[in-house]
Amino acid sequence: LGHVGRRLPSHCTSSGKVLAAFNETVYHARVAAGFPPRLRSTVRTEDDWATVIDRVRNRRYAESHGESFDGASSVAVPVISRGVAIASLSVFGPTEQIAPAVGQLVPLLTAASNRIAKSIGH
């Protein structure tokens, strides 16, 4: 599937989307950089990006299905400090395992994110 430590454009990852949704600097940096296509389902326009980010803000988590690697999915939540995302927590794996488990993964990731934010005093 993916490769540990590989850098990917934020518009095709759940971590990038959730960071952009809760950190305006990240959001605007992606807009300025544009939306190079990676796979068929990758966000390609600023309007699509705005729609995706609005959905992430409402849900408080992001998903990516086949946007960075064929057959791979991820789900991510933000780590919030002083009202801004400073990091994200995500789970990445085969779509057939991740996609049906999103409803179970989000509460686990959110609990961990809240513990991290609390432990750093924010």
C-alpha atoms as one frame of an Amber mdcrd trajectory, in Angstrom:
protein
   0.000   0.000   0.000   1.737   3.157   1.192   5.221   3.804   2.423   6.146
   4.878   5.947   7.477   8.408   6.025   6.387   9.282   2.499   5.216  12.851
   1.952   1.925  13.313   0.157  -0.037  16.401  -0.868  -2.515  17.404   1.832
  -5.510  17.366  -0.505  -5.293  13.592  -0.948  -4.843  12.483   2.674  -7.164
  12.409   5.653  -4.441  13.949   7.837  -3.929  16.822   5.418  -7.642  17.484
   5.164  -8.195  17.500   8.925  -5.219  19.804   9.479  -6.534  22.193   6.814
 -10.027  22.127   8.295  -8.811  23.312  11.687  -5.784  25.421  10.728  -6.336
  28.305   8.309  -2.616  28.532   7.477  -2.642  24.932   6.220  -5.882  25.523
   4.312  -4.549  28.579   2.482  -1.162  26.978   1.785  -2.939  24.159  -0.073
  -5.015  26.637  -2.080  -1.858  28.565  -3.006  -0.075  25.345  -4.033  -2.976
  24.155  -6.174  -4.430  20.675  -6.479  -2.260  18.427  -8.615  -4.132  15.245
  -9.514  -2.803  12.027  -8.024  -5.607   9.507  -8.607  -9.138   9.710 -10.059
 -10.790  10.614  -6.748  -8.260  13.279  -5.682  -9.622  16.789  -5.083  -8.760
  18.903  -8.141 -10.367  22.319  -7.673 -10.597  25.002  -5.014 -14.391  24.637
  -4.947 -14.124  20.889  -4.324 -11.510  21.558  -1.613 -13.843  24.037   0.133
 -16.685  21.492   0.038 -14.495  18.719   1.453 -13.134  20.968   4.206 -16.631
  22.137   5.206 -17.670  18.484   5.578 -14.577  17.750   7.684 -15.293  20.734
   9.945 -18.858  19.525  10.478 -17.889  15.897  11.145 -14.657  16.720  13.050
 -12.821  13.974  11.173 -11.598  13.368   7.621 -11.584  10.368   5.345  -9.559
   9.492   2.278 -10.532   6.570   0.056  -8.368   5.818  -2.949  -7.067   9.377
  -3.142  -3.393   8.769  -2.454  -3.044   5.055  -3.258  -5.401   2.678  -5.075
  -7.091   0.354  -2.615  -6.027   2.365   0.428  -8.079   4.426   2.859  -7.476
   6.479   5.957  -9.380   8.339   8.628  -7.957  11.182  10.744  -8.880  13.520
  13.587  -7.166  16.761  14.618  -5.150  17.385  17.759  -6.353  20.832  18.790
  -4.295  23.312  20.800  -5.693  26.762  21.530  -8.376  26.272  18.907  -5.999
  25.278  16.086  -4.952  21.882  14.743  -1.291  21.294  15.573  -1.220  17.619
  14.561  -3.458  14.789  13.454  -3.980  11.160  14.369  -4.852   8.749  11.605
  -5.272   5.126  10.688  -4.271   4.002   7.190  -4.760   0.656   5.522  -6.608
  -1.386   2.928  -9.961   0.153   2.008 -11.799  -3.114   2.715 -10.632  -2.902
   6.349 -10.681   0.855   7.001 -13.858   2.021   5.230 -16.302  -0.213   7.142
 -14.556   0.579  10.447 -14.656   4.402  10.262 -17.525   4.567  12.766 -15.479
   2.550  15.258 -12.155   4.250  14.563 -13.272   7.881  14.905 -14.219   7.642
  18.618 -10.937   5.857  19.396  -8.880   8.419  17.508 -10.830  11.295  19.075
 -10.287   9.956  22.604  -6.561   9.627  21.940  -6.424  13.100  20.397  -8.157
  14.604  23.426  -5.717  12.861  25.764  -2.758  14.183  23.781  -4.115  17.735
  23.797  -4.762  17.520  27.539  -1.307  16.088  28.251   0.397  19.001  26.518
  -1.724  21.415  28.501  -4.013  22.724  25.817
